[in-house]
């Protein structure tokens, strides 16, 4: 059995170096085979995963020598962090490594929605030249509502502010005089008020028991009929059936989803809607962000295996 087990496709210069320095087993598809994973983790000291590997109590109990769980990414909803903490296992993640890439994709999706770029491209490829049909809207002067104003939400808001947008925020952990709100001249609202007042709503909420299916049909029907919804956080915070119904009833103008309730998703009416942009959870997948993510997790694994303290430790 290996000292380090990598169960998903996590590659880079730092991973190559870790493989040279330690006994590493790399299997990009091991997360799909739970029984084999339990066998291979028995004597493992370090586990490196993305978001597909379910690191639950049963898997943790199968690894009595485990010292560190390193998550290549921000969200830890696939890791039982409390149980790992109880067992004395260090849990590391990369809270800042891919934030900028997620923020940039969010802005890109907003531009694509408001300027109807995907529809215009497809129409042009089939021989069309329908300029009036694809008349869009400017970002300037529009109200941009962010659900969640943590690191990614704040970076996204800063970039939207450069377009001359008015920033609105809904975040239960912030007060109206929070520094990030003051810097952006942002207004803190309740979720219901933000949905009603925004021209574009972007979700940047982590997945927790409180946020699971936080946004339902009743929420989407509060939005302006010419407003757009974007989600680059976690698919499970949205009730997709409710969003689909709201779109079919023209309660909002369109949506862009980089994350889905189930990944990979099943066929859905969303696939047939011209005003919906669907991408395969690529927000963090830039060359630069992935290099930072891999550097971070490999360094923390290296530190723990050498008896030192990890840098990006999650404290439940």
Tab-separated table of C-alpha atoms in Angstrom:
chain	number	residue	atom	x	y	z
A	1	UNK	CA	0.000	0.000	0.000
A	2	UNK	CA	1.128	3.566	-0.745
A	3	UNK	CA	1.864	6.415	1.652
A	4	UNK	CA	-0.101	8.806	-0.577
A	5	UNK	CA	-3.286	7.923	-2.446
A	6	UNK	CA	-4.622	10.205	-5.206
A	7	UNK	CA	-8.150	9.203	-6.217
A	8	UNK	CA	-8.940	11.777	-8.912
A	9	UNK	CA	-7.244	13.478	-11.846
A	10	UNK	CA	-4.896	15.884	-10.061
A	11	UNK	CA	-1.791	16.580	-12.089
A	12	UNK	CA	1.002	19.119	-12.277
A	13	UNK	CA	4.643	19.822	-11.581
A	14	UNK	CA	4.130	19.631	-7.812
A	15	UNK	CA	2.364	16.274	-8.118
A	16	UNK	CA	5.260	14.918	-10.190
A	17	UNK	CA	7.645	16.067	-7.499
A	18	UNK	CA	5.552	14.443	-4.772
A	19	UNK	CA	5.555	11.177	-6.732
A	20	UNK	CA	9.356	11.315	-6.917
A	21	UNK	CA	9.715	11.975	-3.187
A	22	UNK	CA	7.095	9.590	-1.771
A	23	UNK	CA	5.350	6.311	-2.469
A	24	UNK	CA	2.295	7.637	-4.338
A	25	UNK	CA	-0.498	5.667	-5.977
A	26	UNK	CA	-2.272	7.754	-8.598
A	27	UNK	CA	-5.609	6.519	-9.956
A	28	UNK	CA	-7.769	9.217	-11.543
A	29	UNK	CA	-10.857	6.971	-11.514
A	30	UNK	CA	-10.506	5.265	-8.150
A	31	UNK	CA	-13.289	7.433	-6.708
A	32	UNK	CA	-15.737	5.473	-8.866
A	33	UNK	CA	-14.933	2.145	-7.151
A	34	UNK	CA	-15.760	2.425	-3.454
A	35	UNK	CA	-14.791	-1.151	-2.552
A	36	UNK	CA	-11.385	-0.915	-4.217
A	37	UNK	CA	-10.833	2.493	-2.655
A	38	UNK	CA	-11.436	1.061	0.820
A	39	UNK	CA	-8.858	-1.648	0.130
A	40	UNK	CA	-6.199	0.696	-1.168
A	41	UNK	CA	-6.581	3.261	1.611
A	42	UNK	CA	-5.879	0.821	4.449
A	43	UNK	CA	-2.246	1.835	5.063
A	44	UNK	CA	-2.389	5.248	3.433
A	45	UNK	CA	-1.054	8.241	5.346
A	46	UNK	CA	-2.233	10.961	2.956
A	47	UNK	CA	-5.343	11.127	0.776
A	48	UNK	CA	-5.608	13.684	-2.041
A	49	UNK	CA	-9.047	14.229	-3.625
A	50	UNK	CA	-11.140	16.718	-5.566
A	51	UNK	CA	-14.927	16.820	-5.162
A	52	UNK	CA	-15.920	13.379	-6.478
A	53	UNK	CA	-14.430	11.194	-3.746
A	54	UNK	CA	-16.826	10.771	-0.828
A	55	UNK	CA	-14.628	10.837	2.251
A	56	UNK	CA	-17.216	9.682	4.777
A	57	UNK	CA	-16.929	7.931	8.133
A	58	UNK	CA	-16.744	4.498	6.544
A	59	UNK	CA	-13.822	5.461	4.325
A	60	UNK	CA	-12.022	7.234	7.160
A	61	UNK	CA	-12.426	4.171	9.400
A	62	UNK	CA	-10.859	2.057	6.642
A	63	UNK	CA	-7.658	4.115	6.934
A	64	UNK	CA	-6.282	3.817	10.488
A	65	UNK	CA	-2.926	5.347	9.484
A	66	UNK	CA	-4.411	8.376	7.734
A	67	UNK	CA	-2.805	11.666	8.783
A	68	UNK	CA	-4.089	14.145	6.208
A	69	UNK	CA	-6.982	14.562	3.782
A	70	UNK	CA	-6.067	17.160	1.161
A	71	UNK	CA	-8.916	18.536	-0.943
A	72	UNK	CA	-7.828	20.137	-4.217
A	73	UNK	CA	-10.445	22.859	-4.177
A	74	UNK	CA	-12.539	25.091	-1.939
A	75	UNK	CA	-15.670	23.175	-0.950
A	76	UNK	CA	-15.460	20.414	1.630
A	77	UNK	CA	-19.003	19.067	1.341
A	78	UNK	CA	-17.619	15.682	0.167
A	79	UNK	CA	-15.464	15.316	3.300
A	80	UNK	CA	-16.752	14.504	6.784
A	81	UNK	CA	-14.570	17.169	8.362
A	82	UNK	CA	-15.943	16.778	11.885
A	83	UNK	CA	-15.264	13.045	12.006
A	84	UNK	CA	-11.806	13.524	10.537
A	85	UNK	CA	-11.112	16.110	13.240
A	86	UNK	CA	-12.315	13.668	15.901
A	87	UNK	CA	-9.875	11.076	14.555
A	88	UNK	CA	-6.997	13.538	14.650
A	89	UNK	CA	-6.720	13.751	10.870
A	90	UNK	CA	-5.659	17.065	9.362
A	91	UNK	CA	-8.020	18.329	6.651
A	92	UNK	CA	-6.523	20.750	4.138
A	93	UNK	CA	-8.091	22.613	1.237
A	94	UNK	CA	-7.248	25.463	-1.142
A	95	UNK	CA	-9.523	28.358	-0.149
A	96	UNK	CA	-7.863	31.025	-2.283
A	97	UNK	CA	-6.101	29.169	-5.088
A	98	UNK	CA	-8.950	29.154	-7.605
A	99	UNK	CA	-11.064	32.087	-6.421
A	100	UNK	CA	-9.944	34.446	-9.161
A	101	UNK	CA	-10.727	31.935	-11.906
A	102	UNK	CA	-14.240	31.382	-10.549
A	103	UNK	CA	-14.836	35.129	-10.388
A	104	UNK	CA	-13.664	35.587	-13.969
A	105	UNK	CA	-15.903	32.811	-15.288
A	106	UNK	CA	-18.866	34.370	-13.486
A	107	UNK	CA	-18.255	37.660	-15.268
A	108	UNK	CA	-17.846	35.800	-18.559
A	109	UNK	CA	-21.157	34.019	-18.090
A	110	UNK	CA	-22.870	37.294	-17.229
A	111	UNK	CA	-21.574	38.894	-20.425
A	112	UNK	CA	-22.589	35.841	-22.452
A	113	UNK	CA	-26.122	35.937	-21.051
A	114	UNK	CA	-26.707	39.653	-21.380
A	115	UNK	CA	-25.186	39.938	-24.863
A	116	UNK	CA	-26.704	36.615	-26.068
A	117	UNK	CA	-23.309	35.469	-27.293
A	118	UNK	CA	-23.940	31.678	-27.480
A	119	UNK	CA	-27.236	32.098	-29.392
A	120	UNK	CA	-25.715	34.645	-31.763
A	121	UNK	CA	-22.758	32.372	-32.457
A	122	UNK	CA	-24.946	29.365	-33.180
A	123	UNK	CA	-27.233	31.353	-35.461
A	124	UNK	CA	-24.281	32.778	-37.376
A	125	UNK	CA	-22.717	29.321	-37.812
A	126	UNK	CA	-25.918	28.138	-39.499
A	127	UNK	CA	-25.876	31.023	-41.971
A	128	UNK	CA	-27.873	33.629	-40.089
A	129	UNK	CA	-27.046	37.330	-39.770
A	130	UNK	CA	-29.858	38.421	-37.467
A	131	UNK	CA	-28.397	41.449	-35.743
A	132	UNK	CA	-31.635	42.791	-34.282
A	133	UNK	CA	-32.603	39.383	-32.927
A	134	UNK	CA	-29.547	39.387	-30.688
A	135	UNK	CA	-29.850	42.860	-29.245
A	136	UNK	CA	-28.508	42.572	-25.719
A	137	UNK	CA	-28.139	44.713	-22.626
A	138	UNK	CA	-25.214	46.615	-21.132
A	139	UNK	CA	-23.851	45.775	-17.713
A	140	UNK	CA	-23.395	49.462	-16.929
A	141	UNK	CA	-25.928	50.765	-14.432
A	142	UNK	CA	-27.451	47.345	-13.762
A	143	UNK	CA	-27.845	45.946	-10.250
A	144	UNK	CA	-25.691	42.889	-9.581
A	145	UNK	CA	-26.864	40.786	-6.642
A	146	UNK	CA	-24.430	38.403	-4.985
A	147	UNK	CA	-25.647	35.631	-2.712
A	148	UNK	CA	-22.563	35.183	-0.546
A	149	UNK	CA	-19.794	37.769	-0.236
A	150	UNK	CA	-16.846	35.660	0.763
A	151	UNK	CA	-13.574	35.598	-1.160
A	152	UNK	CA	-15.080	34.605	-4.532
A	153	UNK	CA	-18.143	36.806	-4.160
A	154	UNK	CA	-15.985	39.819	-3.313
A	155	UNK	CA	-13.627	39.228	-6.241
A	156	UNK	CA	-16.598	38.896	-8.576
A	157	UNK	CA	-18.183	42.060	-7.216
A	158	UNK	CA	-14.944	44.010	-7.696
A	159	UNK	CA	-14.871	43.050	-11.374
A	160	UNK	CA	-18.559	43.835	-11.840
A	161	UNK	CA	-17.981	47.217	-10.213
A	162	UNK	CA	-15.439	47.994	-12.956
A	163	UNK	CA	-18.291	47.669	-15.460
A	164	UNK	CA	-20.240	50.319	-13.569
A	165	UNK	CA	-22.689	47.923	-11.939
A	166	UNK	CA	-24.450	48.586	-8.634
A	167	UNK	CA	-23.504	45.913	-6.103
A	168	UNK	CA	-26.104	44.269	-3.863
A	169	UNK	CA	-25.294	41.500	-1.405
A	170	UNK	CA	-27.120	38.929	0.710
A	171	UNK	CA	-24.948	37.231	3.309
A	172	UNK	CA	-26.101	36.169	6.792
A	173	UNK	CA	-22.542	36.451	8.126
A	174	UNK	CA	-22.063	40.101	7.204
A	175	UNK	CA	-23.170	43.340	8.813
A	176	UNK	CA	-24.045	46.444	6.833
A	177	UNK	CA	-20.765	48.126	7.814
A	178	UNK	CA	-18.543	45.196	6.762
A	179	UNK	CA	-15.267	46.380	5.136
A	180	UNK	CA	-15.823	44.528	1.845
A	181	UNK	CA	-19.224	46.148	1.477
A	182	UNK	CA	-17.823	49.611	2.162
A	183	UNK	CA	-15.016	49.136	-0.368
A	184	UNK	CA	-17.528	48.265	-3.087
A	185	UNK	CA	-20.174	50.750	-1.954
A	186	UNK	CA	-22.395	47.667	-1.805
A	187	UNK	CA	-25.832	47.442	-0.199
A	188	UNK	CA	-26.622	44.550	2.130
A	189	UNK	CA	-30.143	43.179	1.624
A	190	UNK	CA	-32.254	40.226	2.627
A	191	UNK	CA	-32.279	37.397	0.096
A	192	UNK	CA	-35.843	38.175	-0.953
A	193	UNK	CA	-35.082	41.861	-1.509
A	194	UNK	CA	-31.905	41.076	-3.427
A	195	UNK	CA	-33.782	38.747	-5.770
A	196	UNK	CA	-36.458	41.350	-6.388
A	197	UNK	CA	-34.061	44.236	-7.055
A	198	UNK	CA	-31.247	42.623	-9.036
A	199	UNK	CA	-30.826	42.557	-12.797
A	200	UNK	CA	-28.326	39.721	-12.434
A	201	UNK	CA	-28.116	37.351	-9.463
A	202	UNK	CA	-24.947	35.338	-8.901
A	203	UNK	CA	-24.722	32.602	-6.271
A	204	UNK	CA	-21.495	32.144	-4.296
A	205	UNK	CA	-22.770	30.194	-1.324
A	206	UNK	CA	-21.076	27.100	0.121
A	207	UNK	CA	-23.085	23.904	0.413
A	208	UNK	CA	-24.212	23.301	4.002
A	209	UNK	CA	-27.320	21.714	5.524
A	210	UNK	CA	-28.798	25.228	5.684
A	211	UNK	CA	-28.071	26.112	2.054
A	212	UNK	CA	-29.064	22.839	0.382
A	213	UNK	CA	-31.903	23.689	-2.065
A	214	UNK	CA	-31.836	27.202	-0.623
A	215	UNK	CA	-33.132	28.658	-3.907
A	216	UNK	CA	-36.535	27.298	-4.888
A	217	UNK	CA	-39.243	28.124	-7.411
A	218	UNK	CA	-40.720	30.577	-4.918
A	219	UNK	CA	-37.413	32.457	-4.871
A	220	UNK	CA	-36.962	32.560	-8.639
A	221	UNK	CA	-40.473	33.856	-9.198
A	222	UNK	CA	-39.523	36.914	-7.123
A	223	UNK	CA	-36.933	37.928	-9.701
A	224	UNK	CA	-37.542	40.474	-12.454
A	225	UNK	CA	-38.773	38.831	-15.665
A	226	UNK	CA	-35.791	40.345	-17.515
A	227	UNK	CA	-33.223	39.303	-14.884
A	228	UNK	CA	-30.612	36.540	-15.120
A	229	UNK	CA	-29.373	33.926	-12.637
A	230	UNK	CA	-25.821	32.518	-12.472
A	231	UNK	CA	-24.512	29.705	-10.287
A	232	UNK	CA	-20.808	28.888	-10.041
A	233	UNK	CA	-20.903	27.704	-6.408
A	234	UNK	CA	-22.568	24.340	-5.740
A	235	UNK	CA	-25.403	22.850	-7.772
A	236	UNK	CA	-27.196	21.518	-4.718
A	237	UNK	CA	-27.975	24.988	-3.389
A	238	UNK	CA	-30.517	25.290	-6.222
A	239	UNK	CA	-33.736	23.336	-6.634
A	240	UNK	CA	-33.251	22.673	-10.347
A	241	UNK	CA	-36.844	21.652	-10.869
A	242	UNK	CA	-37.962	24.979	-9.437
A	243	UNK	CA	-35.491	26.915	-11.581
A	244	UNK	CA	-36.638	25.034	-14.679
A	245	UNK	CA	-40.274	25.812	-13.932
A	246	UNK	CA	-39.498	29.493	-13.387
A	247	UNK	CA	-37.650	29.668	-16.711
A	248	UNK	CA	-40.462	27.901	-18.569
A	249	UNK	CA	-42.924	30.383	-17.084
A	250	UNK	CA	-40.667	33.340	-18.028
A	251	UNK	CA	-40.268	34.421	-14.406
A	252	UNK	CA	-36.678	35.307	-15.331
A	253	UNK	CA	-34.878	35.910	-18.612
A	254	UNK	CA	-32.215	33.228	-18.475
A	255	UNK	CA	-29.619	31.359	-16.454
A	256	UNK	CA	-26.027	30.154	-16.573
A	257	UNK	CA	-25.107	27.069	-14.569
A	258	UNK	CA	-21.568	25.801	-14.153
A	259	UNK	CA	-22.650	23.432	-11.369
A	260	UNK	CA	-25.591	21.050	-11.180
A	261	UNK	CA	-27.646	19.216	-8.583
A	262	UNK	CA	-26.212	15.926	-9.843
A	263	UNK	CA	-22.893	15.791	-11.648
A	264	UNK	CA	-22.702	14.685	-14.370
A	265	UNK	CA	-26.351	15.744	-14.809
A	266	UNK	CA	-29.137	13.748	-16.366
A	267	UNK	CA	-31.028	15.026	-19.398
A	268	UNK	CA	-33.135	18.021	-18.486
A	269	UNK	CA	-35.410	20.598	-20.140
A	270	UNK	CA	-32.593	23.050	-19.362
A	271	UNK	CA	-30.592	21.449	-22.182
A	272	UNK	CA	-33.156	22.616	-24.733
A	273	UNK	CA	-33.437	26.247	-23.623
A	274	UNK	CA	-31.658	28.842	-25.763
A	275	UNK	CA	-31.536	31.264	-22.834
A	276	UNK	CA	-29.641	28.819	-20.604
A	277	UNK	CA	-25.853	28.364	-20.663
A	278	UNK	CA	-24.577	25.065	-19.254
A	279	UNK	CA	-20.898	24.362	-18.568
A	280	UNK	CA	-19.321	21.269	-16.919
A	281	UNK	CA	-18.103	22.671	-13.577
A	282	UNK	CA	-15.129	24.457	-15.147
A	283	UNK	CA	-15.010	27.610	-13.013
A	284	UNK	CA	-11.758	26.614	-11.296
A	285	UNK	CA	-10.244	25.007	-14.363
A	286	UNK	CA	-7.714	27.475	-15.648
A	287	UNK	CA	-4.054	26.632	-16.102
A	288	UNK	CA	-3.076	29.140	-13.446
A	289	UNK	CA	-5.652	28.115	-10.842
A	290	UNK	CA	-4.970	24.412	-11.195
A	291	UNK	CA	-1.250	24.972	-10.795
A	292	UNK	CA	-1.912	26.889	-7.564
A	293	UNK	CA	-4.309	24.212	-6.302
A	294	UNK	CA	-1.906	21.337	-6.946
A	295	UNK	CA	1.010	23.289	-5.480
A	296	UNK	CA	-1.009	23.930	-2.320
A	297	UNK	CA	-2.246	20.388	-1.631
A	298	UNK	CA	1.088	18.768	-2.448
A	299	UNK	CA	2.958	21.155	-0.175
A	300	UNK	CA	0.570	20.486	2.723
A	301	UNK	CA	0.884	16.716	2.231
A	302	UNK	CA	4.665	17.056	2.104
A	303	UNK	CA	4.686	19.062	5.337
A	304	UNK	CA	2.456	16.645	7.263
A	305	UNK	CA	4.395	13.585	6.119
A	306	UNK	CA	7.598	15.238	7.341
A	307	UNK	CA	6.052	15.916	10.750
A	308	UNK	CA	5.430	19.603	10.207
A	309	UNK	CA	2.261	21.691	10.350
A	310	UNK	CA	0.179	22.122	7.203
A	311	UNK	CA	-0.562	25.620	5.897
A	312	UNK	CA	-4.161	25.551	4.639
A	313	UNK	CA	-5.837	23.658	7.469
A	314	UNK	CA	-9.622	23.581	7.780
A	315	UNK	CA	-10.926	23.941	11.312
A	316	UNK	CA	-14.522	22.648	11.732
